[in-house]
Short mmCIF file of C-alpha atoms in Angstrom, two decimals:
data_model
loop_
_atom_site.label_atom_id
_atom_site.label_comp_id
_atom_site.label_asym_id
_atom_site.label_seq_id
_atom_site.Cartn_x
_atom_site.Cartn_y
_atom_site.Cartn_z
CA UNK A 11 3.92 74.29 34.91
CA UNK A 12 6.20 75.08 38.41
CA UNK A 13 6.86 71.39 39.11
CA UNK A 14 6.11 69.50 42.34
CA UNK A 15 6.76 72.02 45.47
CA UNK A 16 7.43 70.68 48.74
CA UNK A 17 7.59 72.56 52.48
CA UNK A 18 9.69 72.64 54.56
CA UNK A 19 12.68 72.05 52.91
CA UNK A 20 14.12 70.80 56.65
CA UNK A 21 13.01 70.26 59.62
CA UNK A 22 14.23 69.22 63.00
CA UNK A 23 12.35 68.15 65.34
CA UNK A 24 12.69 66.41 69.16
CA UNK A 25 11.79 62.71 69.38
CA UNK A 26 8.03 62.85 70.64
CA UNK A 27 7.06 65.57 68.47
CA UNK A 28 3.92 66.17 65.87
CA UNK A 29 5.56 67.22 62.45
CA UNK A 30 3.36 67.99 59.06
CA UNK A 31 4.71 68.25 55.75
CA UNK A 32 3.13 70.17 52.50
CA UNK A 33 3.18 68.91 49.04
CA UNK A 34 1.66 70.77 46.27
CA UNK A 35 1.79 68.32 42.79
CA UNK A 36 1.69 69.60 39.28
CA UNK A 37 -2.16 70.55 38.77
CA UNK A 38 -2.58 68.64 35.78
CA UNK A 39 -1.54 65.65 37.77
CA UNK A 40 -4.19 63.04 38.84
CA UNK A 41 -1.90 61.11 41.22
CA UNK A 42 0.15 62.22 44.30
CA UNK A 43 2.54 59.88 45.78
CA UNK A 44 4.79 59.87 49.34
CA UNK A 45 8.04 58.16 49.37
CA UNK A 46 11.04 58.08 52.01
CA UNK A 47 14.30 57.83 51.41
CA UNK A 48 17.33 57.20 53.20
CA UNK A 49 21.06 58.05 53.16
CA UNK A 50 22.31 55.94 50.16
CA UNK A 51 19.00 54.20 49.81
CA UNK A 52 16.22 54.04 46.92
CA UNK A 53 13.10 55.67 48.05
CA UNK A 54 10.73 53.73 49.96
CA UNK A 55 7.14 53.71 49.02
CA UNK A 56 4.71 54.98 51.81
CA UNK A 57 1.25 56.09 50.40
CA UNK A 58 -0.46 57.32 47.24
CA UNK A 59 -3.48 59.05 45.99
CA UNK A 60 -5.78 59.15 43.05
CA UNK A 61 -7.50 62.90 43.20
CA UNK A 62 -8.38 62.87 46.98
CA UNK A 63 -8.58 59.46 47.30
CA UNK A 64 -6.30 57.23 49.00
CA UNK A 65 -5.54 54.29 47.44
CA UNK A 66 -2.85 52.35 48.93
CA UNK A 67 -0.87 52.81 51.93
CA UNK A 68 2.60 50.80 52.38
CA UNK A 69 2.51 47.86 55.33
CA UNK A 70 5.73 49.48 56.34
CA UNK A 71 3.71 52.72 57.22
CA UNK A 72 3.10 52.49 61.22
CA UNK A 73 -0.17 54.10 62.41
CA UNK A 74 1.74 57.07 63.64
CA UNK A 75 2.11 58.35 59.63
CA UNK A 76 -1.47 59.65 58.22
CA UNK A 77 -1.48 61.67 54.71
CA UNK A 78 -4.34 63.43 53.21
CA UNK A 79 -5.14 65.41 49.98
CA UNK A 80 -8.36 66.96 50.67
CA UNK A 81 -9.90 68.19 47.46
CA UNK A 82 -7.48 66.44 45.33
CA UNK A 83 -5.20 69.22 45.26
CA UNK A 84 -2.42 69.78 47.51
CA UNK A 85 -1.26 66.78 50.23
CA UNK A 86 -0.16 67.00 53.69
CA UNK A 87 1.82 64.08 55.81
CA UNK A 88 2.00 64.03 59.42
CA UNK A 89 4.01 62.04 61.60
CA UNK A 90 2.81 61.62 65.08
CA UNK A 91 5.36 61.28 68.16
CA UNK A 92 8.35 61.13 65.95
CA UNK A 93 11.18 58.53 66.84
CA UNK A 94 15.02 58.77 65.41
CA UNK A 95 14.21 56.40 63.01
CA UNK A 96 11.72 58.42 60.95
CA UNK A 97 14.67 60.65 60.14
CA UNK A 98 15.08 60.58 56.27
CA UNK A 99 14.24 62.37 53.32
CA UNK A 100 10.45 62.87 52.55
CA UNK A 101 9.71 63.14 48.89
CA UNK A 102 6.57 63.88 47.09
CA UNK A 103 5.99 62.99 43.67
CA UNK A 104 3.09 63.26 40.92
CA UNK A 105 1.96 61.68 37.72
CA UNK A 106 -0.61 61.96 35.18
CA UNK A 107 -2.17 58.44 34.51
CA UNK A 108 -4.98 57.60 32.39
CA UNK A 109 -4.98 53.84 30.90
CA UNK A 110 -0.79 53.88 30.46
CA UNK A 111 1.75 54.71 33.27
CA UNK A 112 3.85 57.95 32.82
CA UNK A 113 6.95 59.24 34.59
CA UNK A 114 6.60 60.83 38.20
CA UNK A 115 7.63 64.29 38.87
CA UNK A 116 9.63 64.75 42.30
CA UNK A 117 9.70 67.48 44.60
CA UNK A 118 12.79 68.42 46.27
CA UNK A 119 11.65 66.82 49.54
CA UNK A 120 11.60 67.52 52.91
CA UNK A 121 14.62 66.60 55.32
CA UNK A 122 13.30 65.41 58.39
CA UNK A 123 15.88 65.27 61.60
CA UNK A 124 14.56 63.75 64.58
CA UNK A 125 17.01 64.68 67.90
CA UNK B 24 10.74 42.62 47.25
CA UNK B 25 13.11 45.66 45.92
CA UNK B 26 14.60 45.11 42.73
CA UNK B 27 18.58 44.42 42.32
CA UNK B 28 20.50 46.90 40.42
CA UNK B 29 24.23 46.07 39.30
CA UNK B 30 26.77 47.27 39.73
CA UNK B 31 26.36 49.42 42.97
CA UNK B 32 29.03 51.98 41.95
CA UNK B 33 31.37 52.85 38.55
CA UNK B 34 33.75 55.34 37.58
CA UNK B 35 34.11 56.14 34.00
CA UNK B 36 35.93 58.80 32.15
CA UNK B 37 34.43 61.03 29.65
CA UNK B 38 33.44 59.64 26.74
CA UNK B 39 33.25 56.01 28.06
CA UNK B 40 30.21 53.74 28.03
CA UNK B 41 28.03 51.80 30.93
CA UNK B 42 25.64 49.78 31.53
CA UNK B 43 23.67 49.44 34.48
CA UNK B 44 20.90 46.61 35.19
CA UNK B 45 18.06 46.14 37.08
CA UNK B 46 16.56 42.49 37.85
CA UNK B 47 13.25 41.84 39.73
CA UNK B 48 11.86 38.44 40.85
CA UNK B 49 8.42 39.67 40.47
CA UNK B 50 6.62 39.79 36.47
CA UNK B 51 6.76 43.36 35.49
CA UNK B 52 4.50 45.74 33.86
CA UNK B 53 6.84 48.35 33.36
CA UNK B 54 10.25 49.82 34.56
CA UNK B 55 11.16 53.06 34.73
CA UNK B 56 14.49 54.84 35.05
CA UNK B 57 15.63 57.78 36.97
CA UNK B 58 18.92 59.95 37.99
CA UNK B 59 19.04 61.55 41.17
CA UNK B 60 21.70 64.02 41.87
CA UNK B 61 23.33 64.76 45.39
CA UNK B 62 20.99 66.82 47.20
CA UNK B 63 18.25 66.78 44.45
CA UNK B 64 15.13 65.19 43.60
CA UNK B 65 14.99 62.41 41.56
CA UNK B 66 14.50 63.07 37.38
CA UNK B 67 12.35 61.05 35.62
CA UNK B 68 14.63 59.63 32.36
CA UNK B 69 12.48 56.89 30.83
CA UNK B 70 9.43 54.20 30.74
CA UNK B 71 9.50 50.93 29.55
CA UNK B 72 6.14 48.74 29.22
CA UNK B 73 5.69 44.99 29.10
CA UNK B 74 6.40 44.23 25.74
CA UNK B 75 9.96 44.03 25.44
CA UNK B 76 10.82 47.23 24.20
CA UNK B 77 13.72 49.50 23.79
CA UNK B 78 13.83 53.18 24.42
CA UNK B 79 16.21 55.87 23.35
CA UNK B 80 17.09 59.50 24.82
CA UNK B 81 20.04 61.11 23.58
CA UNK B 82 22.82 59.19 24.13
CA UNK B 83 20.92 57.36 27.03
CA UNK B 84 18.87 53.99 26.26
CA UNK B 85 17.27 51.41 27.93
CA UNK B 86 16.03 47.87 27.39
CA UNK B 87 13.61 45.68 28.87
CA UNK B 88 13.34 41.64 28.91
CA UNK B 89 9.90 40.67 29.65
CA UNK B 90 10.74 36.77 30.20
CA UNK B 91 13.88 37.84 32.41
CA UNK B 92 12.51 40.50 34.28
CA UNK B 93 15.41 42.18 33.81
CA UNK B 94 16.26 46.22 32.32
CA UNK B 95 19.12 47.75 31.28
CA UNK B 96 20.29 51.29 31.00
CA UNK B 97 22.70 51.83 28.28
CA UNK B 98 25.02 55.07 28.90
CA UNK B 99 26.99 56.04 25.65
CA UNK B 100 29.69 58.26 25.07
CA UNK B 101 29.22 59.69 29.05
CA UNK B 102 29.32 63.61 30.04
CA UNK B 103 30.48 65.25 33.09
CA UNK B 104 26.46 65.49 33.36
CA UNK B 105 25.76 62.05 33.76
CA UNK B 106 27.39 61.36 36.99
CA UNK B 107 24.87 60.88 39.68
CA UNK B 108 22.70 57.89 41.49
CA UNK B 109 20.41 55.82 38.97
CA UNK B 110 17.65 53.59 40.25
CA UNK B 111 15.20 51.90 38.44
CA UNK B 112 11.58 51.61 39.73
CA UNK B 113 9.22 48.78 38.54
CA UNK B 114 5.79 48.19 38.66
CA UNK B 115 4.60 44.71 39.10
CA UNK B 116 1.71 43.29 37.02
CA UNK B 117 0.02 42.42 40.41
CA UNK B 118 0.53 46.39 41.46
CA UNK B 119 -0.83 47.20 38.00
CA UNK B 120 -3.88 46.96 39.53
CA UNK B 121 -3.18 49.22 42.33
CA UNK B 122 -1.82 51.43 39.64
CA UNK B 123 1.78 52.72 38.78
CA UNK B 124 3.13 52.07 42.33
CA UNK B 125 6.68 51.80 42.17
CA UNK B 126 9.33 49.83 43.80
CA UNK B 127 12.81 51.36 43.47
CA UNK B 128 16.47 49.44 43.59
CA UNK B 129 19.23 50.63 45.68
CA UNK B 130 20.55 52.22 43.17
CA UNK B 131 23.91 52.93 41.03
CA UNK B 132 26.11 55.70 41.66
CA UNK B 133 27.85 57.14 38.56
CA UNK B 134 30.73 59.01 38.43
CA UNK B 135 32.20 60.52 35.64
CA UNK B 136 35.88 62.20 35.38
CA UNK B 137 37.12 64.61 33.14
#
């Protein structure tokens, strides 16, 4: 069990560019979540997958954001036409869910800076 | 609507106790507690389910008052390693059908000094 991996750890991009982040969850986990965290705040829910199905998406998420989880394995989060307000830490988490809820295992995150 | 945590920050001497509270306006199914150290990912501490249970984890324990939709995290005989920001994450009964999606509070910054 190598934990949840995220890549890259840091990304600096110019406003208007597209960026893509990758998350590799714990292989036994069937749920994968994306959260965004800004300095001094708690993580804010973006979207989640059960296996390959995207089951929930935050109403706060603009259509510039899209996430995929092909074949229920790794996931990607893409932000198109980045804005300065997108600067944040993007956290991926996974959990195993069958009936009862379990705790999340978070990855180390991707810190995005839009200049 | 995110849960409200109190206090926002607390400073302790090693060996002292602390209580962190988490309050929601929604009927809750579960409450999670996480600790995040600076520059690191949040780490899961424990989960409490609807039913008003109390859990313990070494010198860290938590309770869940279902009637008040409140949870408290108790840190006893604090150690330097307890320093960090503590977040509660709540899953409302309505969200339970959506499955385990958490709404996090704003966090409580805890500093333990020697």
